[in-house]
Amino acid sequence: MSDTAPAAETYEVQEAAGETDDVVQDPAAGPPAGASAVAELDLKPALEAVLMVVDEPATAEHLAKVLERRPREVSDALRELADEYTAQGRGFELRLVAGGWRFYTRGDYADAVERFVLDGQQSRLTQAALETLAVVAYRQPVSRSRVSAVRGVNCDGVMRTLLQRGLVEEAGTEPETGAILYRTTHYFLERMGLRGLDELPELAPFLPEAEAVEGESPEGMPSFEVDDPSPHSQTEH
């Protein structure tokens, strides 16, 4: 009788907790034989590490599969973490959104986050980059040479920067010249807080029409002598 009592007690505890697994693992015995190193990690720190790199809410089932744990065990750990962050007054919180879990900044600190983000936006783009981006936004799809002609300076370097930042992208080629055309991206709309290009301020009338811009040279580079022949017009600001 004494030999079978512990096993029966183990099954009773499992049923009370709502577990449905066929195999009962003694918590003191550690992971089952053959378990990977992931299964041996402490659950809560492992969940925190994974959730730090997700780009969309992760379900408890997916996290359980990755960490080789029971879904119920993972769900309980996630709720405990969320309660701990709230009790500690942390600047972030763990939310269950759209069926999945993800870290979010706490609303009480929205002003600090907004100030940081806006300051970062201003410091990342130079005046030259902002001007070039504006021309692309209002004249897209547009070639580099036409952007350069509108601004009065060579913008190749700035365009490369905007491409690297994901603010503009290639949009085919110009039929007449074969020049690569560029347009703004969805990321541009996100950073500007716009739902679509139709929400851009009415600035297009202040830009010269395509017919007013001098034609491109055979090399695809514009001449800068039409609008402003002064030397300073050909240097980047």
Short mmCIF file of C-alpha atoms in Angstrom, two decimals:
data_model
loop_
_atom_site.label_atom_id
_atom_site.label_comp_id
_atom_site.label_asym_id
_atom_site.label_seq_id
_atom_site.Cartn_x
_atom_site.Cartn_y
_atom_site.Cartn_z
CA MET A 1 0.00 0.00 0.00
CA SER A 2 2.77 2.41 0.88
CA ASP A 3 4.50 1.76 -2.46
CA THR A 4 1.47 2.79 -4.53
CA ALA A 5 0.25 5.77 -2.50
CA PRO A 6 2.69 8.33 -3.96
CA ALA A 7 1.75 7.46 -7.55
CA ALA A 8 -1.96 7.71 -6.81
CA GLU A 9 -1.45 11.03 -5.08
CA THR A 10 0.50 12.30 -8.08
CA TYR A 11 -2.33 11.46 -10.46
CA GLU A 12 -4.89 13.09 -8.16
CA VAL A 13 -2.91 16.33 -8.10
CA GLN A 14 -2.59 16.26 -11.87
CA GLU A 15 -6.31 15.77 -12.39
CA ALA A 16 -7.10 18.60 -9.98
CA ALA A 17 -4.85 20.90 -12.00
CA GLY A 18 -6.61 19.97 -15.23
CA GLU A 19 -3.62 18.27 -16.83
CA THR A 20 -4.36 15.68 -19.52
CA ASP A 21 -0.90 14.21 -20.18
CA ASP A 22 -0.61 10.46 -19.97
CA VAL A 23 2.86 10.48 -18.44
CA VAL A 24 3.39 12.00 -15.00
CA GLN A 25 6.81 13.52 -14.42
CA ASP A 26 8.06 13.99 -10.88
CA PRO A 27 9.00 17.72 -10.63
CA ALA A 28 12.05 16.84 -8.55
CA ALA A 29 13.34 14.49 -11.21
CA GLY A 30 13.96 17.23 -13.79
CA PRO A 31 13.30 16.96 -17.57
CA PRO A 32 12.56 13.51 -19.02
CA ALA A 33 15.36 11.46 -20.48
CA GLY A 34 16.53 12.77 -23.84
CA ALA A 35 15.29 16.31 -23.21
CA SER A 36 17.26 19.06 -24.90
CA ALA A 37 19.13 21.88 -23.18
CA VAL A 38 16.16 24.16 -23.85
CA ALA A 39 13.90 22.03 -21.67
CA GLU A 40 16.37 22.35 -18.80
CA LEU A 41 16.22 26.17 -18.74
CA ASP A 42 14.30 28.01 -16.04
CA LEU A 43 10.91 28.69 -17.61
CA LYS A 44 10.29 32.33 -16.72
CA PRO A 45 13.71 33.68 -17.81
CA ALA A 46 13.44 31.61 -20.99
CA LEU A 47 10.03 33.11 -21.74
CA GLU A 48 11.39 36.62 -21.15
CA ALA A 49 14.31 36.00 -23.52
CA VAL A 50 12.07 34.71 -26.31
CA LEU A 51 9.47 37.44 -25.91
CA MET A 52 12.18 40.09 -26.17
CA VAL A 53 12.75 39.18 -29.84
CA VAL A 54 9.24 38.40 -31.13
CA ASP A 55 7.86 40.78 -33.76
CA GLU A 56 4.24 39.78 -33.17
CA PRO A 57 2.30 38.28 -30.24
CA ALA A 58 3.33 34.66 -29.54
CA THR A 59 0.76 32.11 -28.40
CA ALA A 60 1.27 30.01 -25.30
CA GLU A 61 1.09 26.89 -27.45
CA HIS A 62 3.89 28.09 -29.71
CA LEU A 63 6.04 29.09 -26.75
CA ALA A 64 5.39 25.73 -25.13
CA LYS A 65 6.51 23.93 -28.26
CA VAL A 66 9.68 26.00 -28.55
CA LEU A 67 10.60 25.60 -24.87
CA GLU A 68 9.44 21.96 -24.69
CA ARG A 69 6.96 22.55 -21.87
CA ARG A 70 3.27 21.89 -21.29
CA PRO A 71 0.97 24.67 -22.60
CA ARG A 72 -0.73 24.93 -19.19
CA GLU A 73 2.64 25.39 -17.49
CA VAL A 74 3.61 28.13 -19.95
CA SER A 75 0.25 29.92 -19.64
CA ASP A 76 0.52 29.98 -15.87
CA ALA A 77 4.10 31.30 -16.03
CA LEU A 78 3.09 34.07 -18.46
CA ARG A 79 0.28 35.26 -16.22
CA GLU A 80 2.58 35.20 -13.21
CA LEU A 81 5.16 37.28 -15.07
CA ALA A 82 2.50 39.80 -16.12
CA ASP A 83 1.31 40.13 -12.51
CA GLU A 84 4.89 40.50 -11.24
CA TYR A 85 5.67 43.34 -13.68
CA THR A 86 2.51 45.18 -12.62
CA ALA A 87 3.18 44.69 -8.91
CA GLN A 88 6.75 45.95 -9.35
CA GLY A 89 5.61 49.00 -11.31
CA ARG A 90 7.90 48.21 -14.24
CA GLY A 91 8.01 50.52 -17.28
CA PHE A 92 6.83 47.68 -19.50
CA GLU A 93 4.07 45.12 -19.28
CA LEU A 94 3.30 41.68 -20.67
CA ARG A 95 -0.05 41.66 -22.47
CA LEU A 96 -2.26 38.98 -23.96
CA VAL A 97 -3.27 40.54 -27.30
CA ALA A 98 -4.97 38.82 -30.25
CA GLY A 99 -4.44 35.42 -28.68
CA GLY A 100 -0.71 35.91 -28.10
CA TRP A 101 1.73 37.40 -25.60
CA ARG A 102 4.10 40.32 -26.18
CA PHE A 103 5.96 43.02 -24.26
CA TYR A 104 4.59 46.58 -24.48
CA THR A 105 5.63 49.83 -22.86
CA ARG A 106 3.37 50.79 -19.99
CA GLY A 107 0.92 53.59 -20.78
CA ASP A 108 1.99 55.61 -17.73
CA TYR A 109 5.33 56.25 -19.46
CA ALA A 110 3.98 57.11 -22.92
CA ASP A 111 5.28 60.68 -22.73
CA ALA A 112 8.85 59.52 -22.18
CA VAL A 113 8.65 56.99 -25.02
CA GLU A 114 7.10 59.52 -27.40
CA ARG A 115 9.80 62.07 -26.65
CA PHE A 116 12.54 59.52 -27.27
CA VAL A 117 11.03 58.34 -30.55
CA LEU A 118 10.47 61.83 -31.89
CA ASP A 119 13.96 62.91 -30.90
CA GLY A 120 15.37 59.88 -32.68
CA GLN A 121 13.45 60.72 -35.85
CA GLN A 122 14.88 64.21 -35.93
CA SER A 123 18.46 63.10 -35.36
CA ARG A 124 18.50 60.29 -37.88
CA LEU A 125 17.72 62.28 -41.03
CA THR A 126 19.66 65.31 -42.23
CA GLN A 127 18.00 68.28 -43.91
CA ALA A 128 19.23 66.99 -47.26
CA ALA A 129 17.65 63.59 -46.60
CA LEU A 130 14.35 65.16 -45.57
CA GLU A 131 14.27 67.30 -48.72
CA THR A 132 15.05 64.32 -50.94
CA LEU A 133 12.43 62.20 -49.20
CA ALA A 134 9.85 64.94 -49.73
CA VAL A 135 10.55 65.06 -53.46
CA VAL A 136 10.19 61.29 -53.73
CA ALA A 137 6.97 61.35 -51.72
CA TYR A 138 5.30 63.95 -53.94
CA ARG A 139 6.74 62.91 -57.32
CA GLN A 140 6.80 59.12 -56.98
CA PRO A 141 7.61 57.08 -58.86
CA VAL A 142 10.63 59.20 -59.71
CA SER A 143 14.23 58.65 -60.82
CA ARG A 144 17.31 59.81 -58.95
CA SER A 145 18.22 62.24 -61.69
CA ARG A 146 14.83 63.96 -61.57
CA VAL A 147 15.07 64.23 -57.78
CA SER A 148 18.52 65.77 -58.21
CA ALA A 149 17.15 68.22 -60.77
CA VAL A 150 14.34 69.33 -58.47
CA ARG A 151 16.71 69.85 -55.54
CA GLY A 152 19.51 71.35 -57.63
CA VAL A 153 22.13 69.02 -56.19
CA ASN A 154 23.31 65.46 -56.73
CA CYS A 155 21.33 63.22 -54.39
CA ASP A 156 22.85 59.78 -55.08
CA GLY A 157 24.37 59.48 -51.60
CA VAL A 158 21.22 60.63 -49.87
CA MET A 159 19.08 58.20 -51.88
CA ARG A 160 21.32 55.34 -50.82
CA THR A 161 20.80 56.36 -47.21
CA LEU A 162 17.01 56.45 -47.64
CA LEU A 163 17.11 53.02 -49.27
CA GLN A 164 19.14 51.61 -46.40
CA ARG A 165 16.72 53.08 -43.87
CA GLY A 166 13.79 51.43 -45.67
CA LEU A 167 12.05 54.73 -46.36
CA VAL A 168 12.17 54.39 -50.16
CA GLU A 169 12.31 51.42 -52.50
CA GLU A 170 12.74 50.66 -56.19
CA ALA A 171 9.59 50.81 -58.29
CA GLY A 172 10.56 49.59 -61.76
CA THR A 173 12.25 51.59 -64.51
CA GLU A 174 11.39 54.64 -66.59
CA PRO A 175 10.32 53.51 -70.10
CA GLU A 176 12.05 56.37 -71.92
CA THR A 177 15.46 56.21 -70.24
CA GLY A 178 15.58 52.90 -68.39
CA ALA A 179 16.41 54.80 -65.18
CA ILE A 180 15.39 53.14 -61.92
CA LEU A 181 12.30 54.69 -60.34
CA TYR A 182 11.79 55.08 -56.61
CA ARG A 183 8.78 55.39 -54.32
CA THR A 184 8.15 55.60 -50.58
CA THR A 185 7.49 52.47 -48.51
CA HIS A 186 4.89 51.38 -45.97
CA TYR A 187 7.54 52.02 -43.34
CA PHE A 188 7.62 55.66 -44.48
CA LEU A 189 3.86 55.90 -43.85
CA GLU A 190 4.27 54.33 -40.41
CA ARG A 191 7.03 56.75 -39.42
CA MET A 192 5.03 59.72 -40.70
CA GLY A 193 1.82 58.53 -39.02
CA LEU A 194 -0.09 58.45 -42.32
CA ARG A 195 -2.67 55.93 -43.48
CA GLY A 196 -1.92 56.67 -47.14
CA LEU A 197 -0.21 59.09 -49.48
CA ASP A 198 -3.46 61.00 -49.88
CA GLU A 199 -2.90 62.32 -46.34
CA LEU A 200 0.31 64.13 -47.31
CA PRO A 201 0.06 67.92 -46.87
CA GLU A 202 -0.79 69.86 -50.02
CA LEU A 203 2.75 70.79 -51.03
CA ALA A 204 2.91 69.30 -54.52
CA PRO A 205 1.85 72.55 -56.28
CA PHE A 206 5.04 74.20 -55.01
CA LEU A 207 7.27 71.68 -56.82
CA PRO A 208 8.17 72.20 -60.50
CA GLU A 209 6.34 70.17 -63.10
CA ALA A 210 8.27 67.48 -64.92
CA GLU A 211 8.26 69.57 -68.12
CA ALA A 212 10.03 72.40 -66.29
CA VAL A 213 12.90 70.14 -65.29
CA GLU A 214 15.70 69.90 -67.83
CA GLY A 215 16.01 66.60 -69.64
CA GLU A 216 18.43 63.97 -68.54
CA SER A 217 21.86 63.45 -70.08
CA PRO A 218 22.76 60.11 -71.76
CA GLU A 219 24.39 59.05 -68.49
CA GLY A 220 21.13 59.62 -66.65
CA MET A 221 22.46 62.64 -64.72
CA PRO A 222 20.75 66.05 -64.96
CA SER A 223 22.27 69.38 -65.83
CA PHE A 224 21.99 71.97 -63.07
CA GLU A 225 22.44 75.07 -65.23
CA VAL A 226 18.78 75.78 -66.02
CA ASP A 227 17.34 76.73 -62.65
CA ASP A 228 20.41 78.04 -60.83
CA PRO A 229 23.87 78.29 -62.39
CA SER A 230 25.51 79.48 -59.16
CA PRO A 231 28.29 77.24 -57.79
CA HIS A 232 26.67 76.70 -54.38
CA SER A 233 23.62 75.05 -56.00
CA GLN A 234 25.66 71.94 -56.79
CA THR A 235 26.83 71.20 -53.27
CA GLU A 236 24.96 69.12 -50.74
CA HIS A 237 23.67 70.91 -47.65
#
